mmCIF file of C-alpha atoms in Angstrom:
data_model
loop_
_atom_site.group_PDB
_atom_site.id
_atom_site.type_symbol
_atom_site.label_atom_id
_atom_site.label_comp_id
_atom_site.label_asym_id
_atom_site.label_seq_id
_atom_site.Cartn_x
_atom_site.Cartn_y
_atom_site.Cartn_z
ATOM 1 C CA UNK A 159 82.361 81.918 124.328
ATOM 2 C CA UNK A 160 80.651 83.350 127.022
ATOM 3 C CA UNK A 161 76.708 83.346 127.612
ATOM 4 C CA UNK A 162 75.599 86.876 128.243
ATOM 5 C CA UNK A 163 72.116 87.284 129.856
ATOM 6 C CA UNK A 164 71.395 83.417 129.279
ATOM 7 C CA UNK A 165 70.938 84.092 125.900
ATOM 8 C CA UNK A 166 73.741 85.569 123.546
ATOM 9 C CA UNK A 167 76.667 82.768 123.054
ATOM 10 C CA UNK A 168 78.638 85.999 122.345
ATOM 11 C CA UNK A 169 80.749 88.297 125.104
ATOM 12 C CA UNK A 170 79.904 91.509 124.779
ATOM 13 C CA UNK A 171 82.660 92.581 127.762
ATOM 14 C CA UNK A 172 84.399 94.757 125.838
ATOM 15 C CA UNK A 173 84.717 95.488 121.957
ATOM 16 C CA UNK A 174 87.946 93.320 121.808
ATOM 17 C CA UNK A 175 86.165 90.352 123.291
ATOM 18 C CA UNK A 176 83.433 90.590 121.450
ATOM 19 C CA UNK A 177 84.882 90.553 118.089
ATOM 20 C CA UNK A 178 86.747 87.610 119.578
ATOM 21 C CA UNK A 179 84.129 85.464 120.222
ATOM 22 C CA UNK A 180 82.383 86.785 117.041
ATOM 23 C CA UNK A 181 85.385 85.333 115.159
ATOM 24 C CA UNK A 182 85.986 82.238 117.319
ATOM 25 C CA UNK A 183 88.021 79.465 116.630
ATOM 26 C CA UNK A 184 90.158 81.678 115.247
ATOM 27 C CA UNK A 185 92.483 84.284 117.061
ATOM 28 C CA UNK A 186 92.986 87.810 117.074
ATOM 29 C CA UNK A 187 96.239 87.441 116.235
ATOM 30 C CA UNK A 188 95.894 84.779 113.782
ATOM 31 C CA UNK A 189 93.333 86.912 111.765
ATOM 32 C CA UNK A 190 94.588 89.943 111.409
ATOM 33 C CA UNK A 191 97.879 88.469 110.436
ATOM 34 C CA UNK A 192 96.411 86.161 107.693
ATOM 35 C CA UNK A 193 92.937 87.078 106.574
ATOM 36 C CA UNK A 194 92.244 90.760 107.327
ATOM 37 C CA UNK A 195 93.013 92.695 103.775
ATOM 38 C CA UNK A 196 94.095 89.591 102.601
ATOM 39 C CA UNK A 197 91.595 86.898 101.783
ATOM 40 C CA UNK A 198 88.185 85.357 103.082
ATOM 41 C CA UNK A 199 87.846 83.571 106.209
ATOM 42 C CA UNK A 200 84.661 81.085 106.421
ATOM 43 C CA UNK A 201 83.727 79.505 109.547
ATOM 44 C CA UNK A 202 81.312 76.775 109.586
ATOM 45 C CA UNK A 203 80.072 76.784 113.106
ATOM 46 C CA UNK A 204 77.868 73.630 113.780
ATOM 47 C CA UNK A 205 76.440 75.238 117.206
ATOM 48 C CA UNK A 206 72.999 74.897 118.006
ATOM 49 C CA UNK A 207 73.304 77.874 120.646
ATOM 50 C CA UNK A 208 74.754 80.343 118.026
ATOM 51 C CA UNK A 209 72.731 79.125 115.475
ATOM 52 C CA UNK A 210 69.629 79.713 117.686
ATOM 53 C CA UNK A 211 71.451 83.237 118.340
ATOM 54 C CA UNK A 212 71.633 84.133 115.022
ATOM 55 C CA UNK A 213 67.700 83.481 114.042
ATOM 56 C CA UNK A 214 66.827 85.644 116.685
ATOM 57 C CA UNK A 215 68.588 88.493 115.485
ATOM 58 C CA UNK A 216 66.123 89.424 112.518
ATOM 59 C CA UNK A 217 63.350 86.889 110.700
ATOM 60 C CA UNK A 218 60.552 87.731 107.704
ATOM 61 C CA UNK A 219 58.524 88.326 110.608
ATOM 62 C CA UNK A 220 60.251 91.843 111.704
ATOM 63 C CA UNK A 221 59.994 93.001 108.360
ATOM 64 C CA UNK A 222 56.208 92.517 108.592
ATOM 65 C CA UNK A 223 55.978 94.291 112.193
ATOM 66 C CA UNK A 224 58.400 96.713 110.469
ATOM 67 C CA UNK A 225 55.824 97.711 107.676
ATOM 68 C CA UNK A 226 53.494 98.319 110.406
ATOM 69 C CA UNK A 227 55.345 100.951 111.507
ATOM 70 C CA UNK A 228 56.013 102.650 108.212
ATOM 71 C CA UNK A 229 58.595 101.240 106.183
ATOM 72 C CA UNK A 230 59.184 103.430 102.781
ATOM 73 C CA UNK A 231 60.827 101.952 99.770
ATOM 74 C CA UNK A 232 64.277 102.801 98.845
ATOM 75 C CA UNK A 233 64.806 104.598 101.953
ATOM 76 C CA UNK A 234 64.550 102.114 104.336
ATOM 77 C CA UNK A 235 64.541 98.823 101.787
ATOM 78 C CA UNK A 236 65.025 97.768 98.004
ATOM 79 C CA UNK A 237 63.690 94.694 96.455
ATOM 80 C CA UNK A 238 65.874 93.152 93.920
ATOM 81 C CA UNK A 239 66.839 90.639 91.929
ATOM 82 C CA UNK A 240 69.339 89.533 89.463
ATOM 83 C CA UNK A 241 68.152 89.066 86.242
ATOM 84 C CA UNK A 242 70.676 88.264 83.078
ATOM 85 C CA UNK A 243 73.768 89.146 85.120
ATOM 86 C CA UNK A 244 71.996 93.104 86.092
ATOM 87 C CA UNK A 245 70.401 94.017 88.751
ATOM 88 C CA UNK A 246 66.578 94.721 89.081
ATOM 89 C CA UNK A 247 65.085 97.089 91.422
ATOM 90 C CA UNK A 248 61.708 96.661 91.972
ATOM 91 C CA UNK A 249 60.424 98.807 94.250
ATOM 92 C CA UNK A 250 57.143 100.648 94.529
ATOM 93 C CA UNK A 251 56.614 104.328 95.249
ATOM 94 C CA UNK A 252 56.003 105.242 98.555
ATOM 95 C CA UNK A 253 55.591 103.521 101.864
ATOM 96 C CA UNK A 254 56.035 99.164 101.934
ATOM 97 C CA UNK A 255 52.703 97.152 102.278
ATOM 98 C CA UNK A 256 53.683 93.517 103.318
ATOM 99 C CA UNK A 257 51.476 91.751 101.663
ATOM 100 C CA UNK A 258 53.054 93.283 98.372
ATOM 101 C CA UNK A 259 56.664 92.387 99.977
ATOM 102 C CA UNK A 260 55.710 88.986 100.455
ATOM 103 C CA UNK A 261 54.135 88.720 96.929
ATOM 104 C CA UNK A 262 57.020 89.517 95.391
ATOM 105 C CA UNK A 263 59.181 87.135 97.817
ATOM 106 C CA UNK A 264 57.267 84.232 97.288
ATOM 107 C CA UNK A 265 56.086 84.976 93.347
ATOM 108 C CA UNK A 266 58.812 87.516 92.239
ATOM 109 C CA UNK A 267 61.331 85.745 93.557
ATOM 110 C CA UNK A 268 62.932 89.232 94.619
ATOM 111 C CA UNK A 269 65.329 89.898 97.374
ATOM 112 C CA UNK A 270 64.390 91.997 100.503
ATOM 113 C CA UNK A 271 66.923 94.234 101.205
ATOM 114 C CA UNK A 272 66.713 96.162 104.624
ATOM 115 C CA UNK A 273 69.172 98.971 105.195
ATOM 116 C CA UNK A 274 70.689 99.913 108.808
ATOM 117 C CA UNK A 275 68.355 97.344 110.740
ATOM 118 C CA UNK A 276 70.268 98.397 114.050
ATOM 119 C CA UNK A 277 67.553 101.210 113.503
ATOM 120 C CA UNK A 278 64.829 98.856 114.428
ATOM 121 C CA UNK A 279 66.808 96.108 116.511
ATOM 122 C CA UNK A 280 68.735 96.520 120.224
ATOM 123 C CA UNK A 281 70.665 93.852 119.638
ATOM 124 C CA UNK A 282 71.782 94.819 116.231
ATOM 125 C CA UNK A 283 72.665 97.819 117.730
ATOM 126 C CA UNK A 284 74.783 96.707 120.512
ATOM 127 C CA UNK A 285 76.407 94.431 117.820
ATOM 128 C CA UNK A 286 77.561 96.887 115.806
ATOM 129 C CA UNK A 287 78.072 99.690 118.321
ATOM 130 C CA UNK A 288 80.626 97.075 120.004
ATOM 131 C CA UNK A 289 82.587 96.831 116.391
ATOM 132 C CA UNK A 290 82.437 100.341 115.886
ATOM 133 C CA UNK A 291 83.853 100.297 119.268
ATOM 134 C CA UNK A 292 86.817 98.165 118.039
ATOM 135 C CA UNK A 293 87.620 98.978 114.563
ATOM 136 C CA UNK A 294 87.500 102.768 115.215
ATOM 137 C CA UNK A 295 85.582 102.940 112.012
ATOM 138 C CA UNK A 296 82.043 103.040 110.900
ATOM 139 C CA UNK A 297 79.901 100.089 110.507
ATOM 140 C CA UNK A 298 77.312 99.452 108.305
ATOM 141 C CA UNK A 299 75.073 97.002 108.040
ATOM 142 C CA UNK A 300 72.056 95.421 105.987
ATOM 143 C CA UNK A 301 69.653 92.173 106.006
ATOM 144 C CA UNK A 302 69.418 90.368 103.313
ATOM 145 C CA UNK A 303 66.203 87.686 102.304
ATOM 146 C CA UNK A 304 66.270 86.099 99.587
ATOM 147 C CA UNK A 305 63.745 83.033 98.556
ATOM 148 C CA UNK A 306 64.853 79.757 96.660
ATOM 149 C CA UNK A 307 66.312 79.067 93.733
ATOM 150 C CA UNK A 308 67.503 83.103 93.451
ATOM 151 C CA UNK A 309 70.275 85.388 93.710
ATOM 152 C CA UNK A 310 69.199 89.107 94.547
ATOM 153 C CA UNK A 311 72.551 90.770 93.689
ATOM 154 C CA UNK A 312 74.932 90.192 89.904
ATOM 155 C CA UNK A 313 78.816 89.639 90.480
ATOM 156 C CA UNK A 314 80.465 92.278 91.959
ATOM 157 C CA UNK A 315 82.810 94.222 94.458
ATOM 158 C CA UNK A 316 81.944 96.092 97.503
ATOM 159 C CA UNK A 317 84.563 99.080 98.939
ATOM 160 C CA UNK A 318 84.266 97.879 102.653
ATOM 161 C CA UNK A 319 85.523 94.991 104.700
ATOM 162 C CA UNK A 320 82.809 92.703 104.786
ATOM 163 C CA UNK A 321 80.956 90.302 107.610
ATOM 164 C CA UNK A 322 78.545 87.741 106.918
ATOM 165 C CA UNK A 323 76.251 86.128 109.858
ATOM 166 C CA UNK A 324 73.700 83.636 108.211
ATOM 167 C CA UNK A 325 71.053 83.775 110.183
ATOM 168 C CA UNK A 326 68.239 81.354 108.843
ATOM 169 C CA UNK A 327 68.170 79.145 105.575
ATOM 170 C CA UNK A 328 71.407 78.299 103.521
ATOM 171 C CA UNK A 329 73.173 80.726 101.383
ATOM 172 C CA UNK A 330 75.654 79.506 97.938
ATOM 173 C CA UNK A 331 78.497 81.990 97.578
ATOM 174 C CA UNK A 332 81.078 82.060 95.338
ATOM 175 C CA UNK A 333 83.963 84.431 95.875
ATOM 176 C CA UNK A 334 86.325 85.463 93.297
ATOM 177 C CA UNK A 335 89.986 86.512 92.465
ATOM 178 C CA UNK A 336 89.795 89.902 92.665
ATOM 179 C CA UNK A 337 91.104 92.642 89.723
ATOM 180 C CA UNK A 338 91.034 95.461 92.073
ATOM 181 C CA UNK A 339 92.828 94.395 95.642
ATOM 182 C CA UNK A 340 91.419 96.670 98.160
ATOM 183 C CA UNK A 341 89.518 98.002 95.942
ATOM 184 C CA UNK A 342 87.903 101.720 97.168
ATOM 185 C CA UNK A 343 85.166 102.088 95.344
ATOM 186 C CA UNK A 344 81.327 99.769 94.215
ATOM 187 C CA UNK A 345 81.824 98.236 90.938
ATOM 188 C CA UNK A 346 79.726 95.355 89.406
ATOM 189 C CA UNK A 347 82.215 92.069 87.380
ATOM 190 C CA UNK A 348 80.881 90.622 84.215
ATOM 191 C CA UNK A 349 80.737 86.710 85.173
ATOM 192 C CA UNK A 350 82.555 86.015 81.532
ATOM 193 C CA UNK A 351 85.462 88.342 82.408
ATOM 194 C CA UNK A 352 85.703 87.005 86.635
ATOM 195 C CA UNK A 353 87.472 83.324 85.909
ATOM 196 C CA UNK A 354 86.297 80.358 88.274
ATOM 197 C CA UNK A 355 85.177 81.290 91.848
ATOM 198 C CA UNK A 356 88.322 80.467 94.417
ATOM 199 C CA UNK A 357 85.637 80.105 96.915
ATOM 200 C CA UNK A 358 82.961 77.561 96.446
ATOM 201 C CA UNK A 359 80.185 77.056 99.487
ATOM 202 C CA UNK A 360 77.141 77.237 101.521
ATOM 203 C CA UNK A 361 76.804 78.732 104.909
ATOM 204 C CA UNK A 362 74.281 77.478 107.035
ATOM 205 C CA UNK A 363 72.902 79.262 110.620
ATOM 206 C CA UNK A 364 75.208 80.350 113.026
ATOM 207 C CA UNK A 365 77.969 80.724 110.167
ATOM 208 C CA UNK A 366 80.703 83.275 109.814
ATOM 209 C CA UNK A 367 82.261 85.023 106.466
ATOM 210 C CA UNK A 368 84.569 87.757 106.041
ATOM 211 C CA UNK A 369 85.976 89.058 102.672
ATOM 212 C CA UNK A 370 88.428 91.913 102.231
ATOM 213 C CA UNK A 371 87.240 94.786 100.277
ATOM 214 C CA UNK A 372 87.698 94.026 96.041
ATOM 215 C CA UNK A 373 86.664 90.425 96.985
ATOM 216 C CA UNK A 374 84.207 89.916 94.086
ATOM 217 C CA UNK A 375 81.018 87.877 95.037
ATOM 218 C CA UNK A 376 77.691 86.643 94.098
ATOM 219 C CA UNK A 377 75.511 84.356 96.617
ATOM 220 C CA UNK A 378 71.951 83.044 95.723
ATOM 221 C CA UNK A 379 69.403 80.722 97.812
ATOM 222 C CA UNK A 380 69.352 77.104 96.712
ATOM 223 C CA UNK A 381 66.374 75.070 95.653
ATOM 224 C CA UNK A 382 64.343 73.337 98.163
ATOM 225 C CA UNK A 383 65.596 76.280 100.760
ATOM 226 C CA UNK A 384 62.380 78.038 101.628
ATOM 227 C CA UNK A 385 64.589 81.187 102.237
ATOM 228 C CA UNK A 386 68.045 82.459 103.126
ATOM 229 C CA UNK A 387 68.261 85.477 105.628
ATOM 230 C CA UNK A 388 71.897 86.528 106.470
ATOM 231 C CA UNK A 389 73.373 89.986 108.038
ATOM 232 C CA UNK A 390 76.086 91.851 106.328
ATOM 233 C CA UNK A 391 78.357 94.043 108.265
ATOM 234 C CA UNK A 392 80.133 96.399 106.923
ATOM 235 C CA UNK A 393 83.855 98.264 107.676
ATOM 236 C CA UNK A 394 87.086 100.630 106.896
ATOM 237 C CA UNK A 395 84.879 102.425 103.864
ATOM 238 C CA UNK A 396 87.826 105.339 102.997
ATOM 239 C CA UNK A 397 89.594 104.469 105.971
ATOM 240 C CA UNK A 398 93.139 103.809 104.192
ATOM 241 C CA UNK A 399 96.448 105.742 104.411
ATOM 242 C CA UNK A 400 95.163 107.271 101.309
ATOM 243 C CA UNK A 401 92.611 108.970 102.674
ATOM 244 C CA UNK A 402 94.003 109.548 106.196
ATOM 245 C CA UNK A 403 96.995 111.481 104.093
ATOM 246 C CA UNK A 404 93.837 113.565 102.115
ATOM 247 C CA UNK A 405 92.880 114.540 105.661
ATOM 248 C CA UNK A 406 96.216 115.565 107.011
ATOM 249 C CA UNK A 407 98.024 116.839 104.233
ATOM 250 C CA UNK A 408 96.267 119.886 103.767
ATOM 251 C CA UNK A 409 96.744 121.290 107.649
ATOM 252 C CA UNK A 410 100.827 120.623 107.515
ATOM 253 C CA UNK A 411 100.631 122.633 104.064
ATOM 254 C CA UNK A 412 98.439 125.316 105.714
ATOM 255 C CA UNK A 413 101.438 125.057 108.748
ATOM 256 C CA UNK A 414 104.179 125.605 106.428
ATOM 257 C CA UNK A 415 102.851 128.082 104.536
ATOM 258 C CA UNK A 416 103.097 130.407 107.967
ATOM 259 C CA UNK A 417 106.396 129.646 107.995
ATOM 260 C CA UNK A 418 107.709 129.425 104.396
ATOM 261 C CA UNK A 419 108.144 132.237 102.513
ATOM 262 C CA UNK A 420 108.484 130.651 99.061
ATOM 263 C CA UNK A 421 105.119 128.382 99.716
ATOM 264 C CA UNK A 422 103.655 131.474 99.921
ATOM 265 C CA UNK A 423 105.091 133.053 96.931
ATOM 266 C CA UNK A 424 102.698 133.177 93.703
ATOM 267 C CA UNK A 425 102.251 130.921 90.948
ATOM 268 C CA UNK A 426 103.658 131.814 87.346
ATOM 269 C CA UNK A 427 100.961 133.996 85.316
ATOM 270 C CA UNK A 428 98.293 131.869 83.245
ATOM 271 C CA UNK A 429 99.543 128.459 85.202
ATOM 272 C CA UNK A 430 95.743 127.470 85.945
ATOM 273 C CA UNK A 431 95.038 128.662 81.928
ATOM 274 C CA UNK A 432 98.012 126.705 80.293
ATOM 275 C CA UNK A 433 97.164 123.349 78.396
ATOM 276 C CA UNK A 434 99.628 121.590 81.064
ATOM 277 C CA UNK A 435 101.827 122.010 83.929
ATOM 278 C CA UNK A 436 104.835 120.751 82.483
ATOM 279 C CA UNK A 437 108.484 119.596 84.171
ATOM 280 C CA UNK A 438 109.279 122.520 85.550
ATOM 281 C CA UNK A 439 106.039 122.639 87.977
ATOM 282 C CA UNK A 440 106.136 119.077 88.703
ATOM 283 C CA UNK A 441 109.585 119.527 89.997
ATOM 284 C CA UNK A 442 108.563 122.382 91.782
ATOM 285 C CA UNK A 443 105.738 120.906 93.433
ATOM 286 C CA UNK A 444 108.407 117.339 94.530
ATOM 287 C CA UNK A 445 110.442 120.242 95.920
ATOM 288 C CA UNK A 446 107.712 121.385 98.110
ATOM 289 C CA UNK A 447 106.677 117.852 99.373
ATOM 290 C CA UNK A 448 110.367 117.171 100.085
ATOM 291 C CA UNK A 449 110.287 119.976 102.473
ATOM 292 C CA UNK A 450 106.935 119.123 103.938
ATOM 293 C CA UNK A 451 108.133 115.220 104.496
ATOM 294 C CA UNK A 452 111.364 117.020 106.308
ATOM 295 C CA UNK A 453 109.404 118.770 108.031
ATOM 296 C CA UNK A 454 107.208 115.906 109.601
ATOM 297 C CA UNK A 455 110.540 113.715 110.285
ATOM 298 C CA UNK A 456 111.861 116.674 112.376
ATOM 299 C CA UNK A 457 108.133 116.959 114.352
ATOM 300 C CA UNK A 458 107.874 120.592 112.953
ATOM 301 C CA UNK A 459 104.115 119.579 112.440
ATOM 302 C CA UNK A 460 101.410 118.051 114.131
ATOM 303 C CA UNK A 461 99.365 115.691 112.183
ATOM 304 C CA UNK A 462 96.138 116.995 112.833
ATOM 305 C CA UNK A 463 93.105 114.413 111.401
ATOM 306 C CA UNK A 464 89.517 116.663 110.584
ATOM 307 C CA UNK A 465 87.639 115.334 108.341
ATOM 308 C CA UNK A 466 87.590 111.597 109.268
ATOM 309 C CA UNK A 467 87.582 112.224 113.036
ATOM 310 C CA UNK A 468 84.536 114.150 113.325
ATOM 311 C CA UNK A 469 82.721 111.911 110.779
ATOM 312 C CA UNK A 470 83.385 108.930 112.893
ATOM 313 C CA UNK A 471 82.394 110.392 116.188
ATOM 314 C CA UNK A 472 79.524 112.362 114.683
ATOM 315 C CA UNK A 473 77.914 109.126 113.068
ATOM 316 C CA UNK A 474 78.847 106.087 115.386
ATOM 317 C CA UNK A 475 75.938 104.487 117.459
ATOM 318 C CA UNK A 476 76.208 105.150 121.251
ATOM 319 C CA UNK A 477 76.638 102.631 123.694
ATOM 320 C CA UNK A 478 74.095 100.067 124.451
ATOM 321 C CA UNK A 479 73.704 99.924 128.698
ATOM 322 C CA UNK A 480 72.743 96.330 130.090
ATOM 323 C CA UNK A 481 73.264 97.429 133.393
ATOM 324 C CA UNK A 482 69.599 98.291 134.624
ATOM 325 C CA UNK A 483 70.955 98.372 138.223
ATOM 326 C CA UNK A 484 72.364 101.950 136.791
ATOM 327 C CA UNK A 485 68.988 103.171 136.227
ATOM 328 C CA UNK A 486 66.321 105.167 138.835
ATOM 329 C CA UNK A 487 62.907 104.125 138.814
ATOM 330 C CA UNK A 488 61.018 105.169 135.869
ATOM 331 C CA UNK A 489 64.080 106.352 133.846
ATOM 332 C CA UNK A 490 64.490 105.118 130.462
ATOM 333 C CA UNK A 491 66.177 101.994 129.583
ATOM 334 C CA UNK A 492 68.443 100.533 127.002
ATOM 335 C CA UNK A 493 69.439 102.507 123.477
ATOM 336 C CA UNK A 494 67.976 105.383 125.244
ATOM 337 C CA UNK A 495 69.469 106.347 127.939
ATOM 338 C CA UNK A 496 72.802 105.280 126.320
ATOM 339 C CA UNK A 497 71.668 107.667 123.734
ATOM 340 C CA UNK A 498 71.459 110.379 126.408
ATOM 341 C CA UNK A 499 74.418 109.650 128.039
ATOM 342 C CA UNK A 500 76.844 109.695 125.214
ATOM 343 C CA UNK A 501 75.105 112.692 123.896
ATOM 344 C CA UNK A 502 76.456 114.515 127.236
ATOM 345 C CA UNK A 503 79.824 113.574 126.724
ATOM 346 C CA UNK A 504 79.632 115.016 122.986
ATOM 347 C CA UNK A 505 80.306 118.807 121.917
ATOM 348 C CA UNK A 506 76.573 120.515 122.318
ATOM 349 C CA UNK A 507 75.999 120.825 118.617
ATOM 350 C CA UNK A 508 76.877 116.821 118.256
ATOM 351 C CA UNK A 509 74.431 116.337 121.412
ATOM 352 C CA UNK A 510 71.970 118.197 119.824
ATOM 353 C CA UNK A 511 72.215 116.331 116.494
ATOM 354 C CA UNK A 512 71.667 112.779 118.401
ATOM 355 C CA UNK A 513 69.173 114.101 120.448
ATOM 356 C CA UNK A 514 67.023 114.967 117.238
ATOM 357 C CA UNK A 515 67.397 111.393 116.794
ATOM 358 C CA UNK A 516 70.271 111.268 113.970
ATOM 359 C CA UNK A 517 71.946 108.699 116.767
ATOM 360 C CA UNK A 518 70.077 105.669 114.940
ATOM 361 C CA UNK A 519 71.099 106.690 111.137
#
């Protein structure tokens, strides 16, 4: 791995290098052909350098500088905790007061849970912007803190490919078989109903673990740990053929309706009223999609993506410049002017959007 600025034991290069050395020992090739979609991958790193790396990514201490600045509950963090197998919120109303945080760390026992910290971070930020970079695909991302001897979140399922960097303390996870494979939507597992965990372990600082989505999971902070703090990245949320085909679909319909006469012809009288379709629609409707398959096979249309192309490059972070050489004196530096310079290469309405400040979600 290669040292960037004397300080990250990451490469940051380019986005396929960096998700290299985010996943090293282990290959590109090697993951994608055996973990990604298909079960969890744990690293257990044993490097003082990433370890170090890690704990300087986010601490207890930002959240504090954090409140400073205005935090608000539920917007910007939850505190939780899991309680008989559900999850408690326990949030307040309004903005956070640290002191209060801390109370119910230390007393409650209650999770801190910090959504989008890239917001507040540049290197969180350049971290995910680089993954965003090389999945083509949104990235989300949270911190987690959770205190000894608790477990913020019950069993459950997430809807997105899933990261874990443990960045301070130890964390105890237990992943299990799961009943929905790829699974594309939130759903919480009754520990009675989710069989022995096929995954049994603790990750320490400077660890790796990735999960596919419908992996369930539960983690909690072990006694005698003062505190866990780990970084959950998020992926590939609706990005399946499913929902690519949702997105195109409807433009080769609209496209062979200008052609085809009898796409265009009406529907029997009182279809939309009638108690159900029945045979004679169904095979009506296989009829059309035969001829709209045909028609893709013979490049008569243009798969034409809308919906999921101009979410992704709406919402992904722009790039994060290191190279201060590019700046004049007195300009801007960092997230900035990478702000300003992606916004120019962006359609004027998507400039204008970042440039109210949507670039940071």
């Amino acid at each position: 791995m290669k040292v960037v600025n004397g300080s990250a034991p990451l490469c940051f290069d380019s986005p396929r290098d960096f998700f290299q050395s985010l996943i090293s020992p282990v290959g590109l090739d090697e993951f994608f052909q055996h973990y990604w979609e298909q079960k969890p991958l744990v690293l257990h790193r044993s490097d003082p350098d990433l370890a170090s790396y890690y704990g300087s990514l986010f601490q207890l201490s930002d959240v504090k500088q954090l409140c400073a600045r205005g935090l608000r509950y539920a917007t910007d963090l939850n505190v939780c905790r899991c309680v008989d197998g559900k999850k408690k919120v326990l949030n307040k109303a309004g903005k956070v007061k640290f002191n209060q945080l801390k109370k119910d760390l230390e007393e409650r026992r209650a999770t801190i849970q910090l959504h989008q910290p890239q917001r507040f971070k540049d290197e969180l930020w350049r971290i995910q912007e680089r993954l965003e970079c090389f999945f083509g695909s949104l990235v989300g991302s949270n911190i987690y803190i959770t205190p000894q001897a608790s477990q913020g979140l019950p069993p459950h399922y997430d809807d997105v490919e899933v990261l874990i960097l443990q960045l301070e303390g130890q964390k105890h996870w237990r992943l299990y078989q799961p009943t929905v494979p790829l699974a594309r939507e939130y759903s919480l597992e009754p520990e009675d109903r989710i069989g022995p965990p096929t995954h049994d372990f603790i990750l320490q600082p400077g660890d790796l673990l990735y999960f596919p989505r419908g992996t369930i999971h539960q983690a909690d902070t072990p006694a005698g740990v003062e505190r866990s703090t780990h970084l959950t990245l998020s992926t590939y949320q609706n990005t399946s053929w499913g929902d690519f085909m949702l997105d195109v679909i409807p433009g080769c319909v609209f496209d062979c309706m200008s052609r085809d006469r009898e796409m265009r012809s009406g529907l029997p009288r009182n279809l939309l009223t009638a108690p159900g379709f029945g045979p004679n629609v169904t095979k009506r409707v296989c009829e059309f999609l035969r001829r709209l398959a045909d028609g893709l096979e013979q490049d008569d249309h243009e798969l034409r993506s809308t919906a999921m192309k101009r979410d992704f490059i709406s919402h992904r972070l722009p790039p994060y410049l290191l190279d201060q050489a590019e700046l004049e004196p007195g300009e801007p530096h960092g997230p900035v002017v990478a702000c300003l310079t992606y916004c120019r290469c962006l359609s004027p309405m998507i400039g204008f959007l970042f440039q109210l400040g949507n670039c940071r979600r």
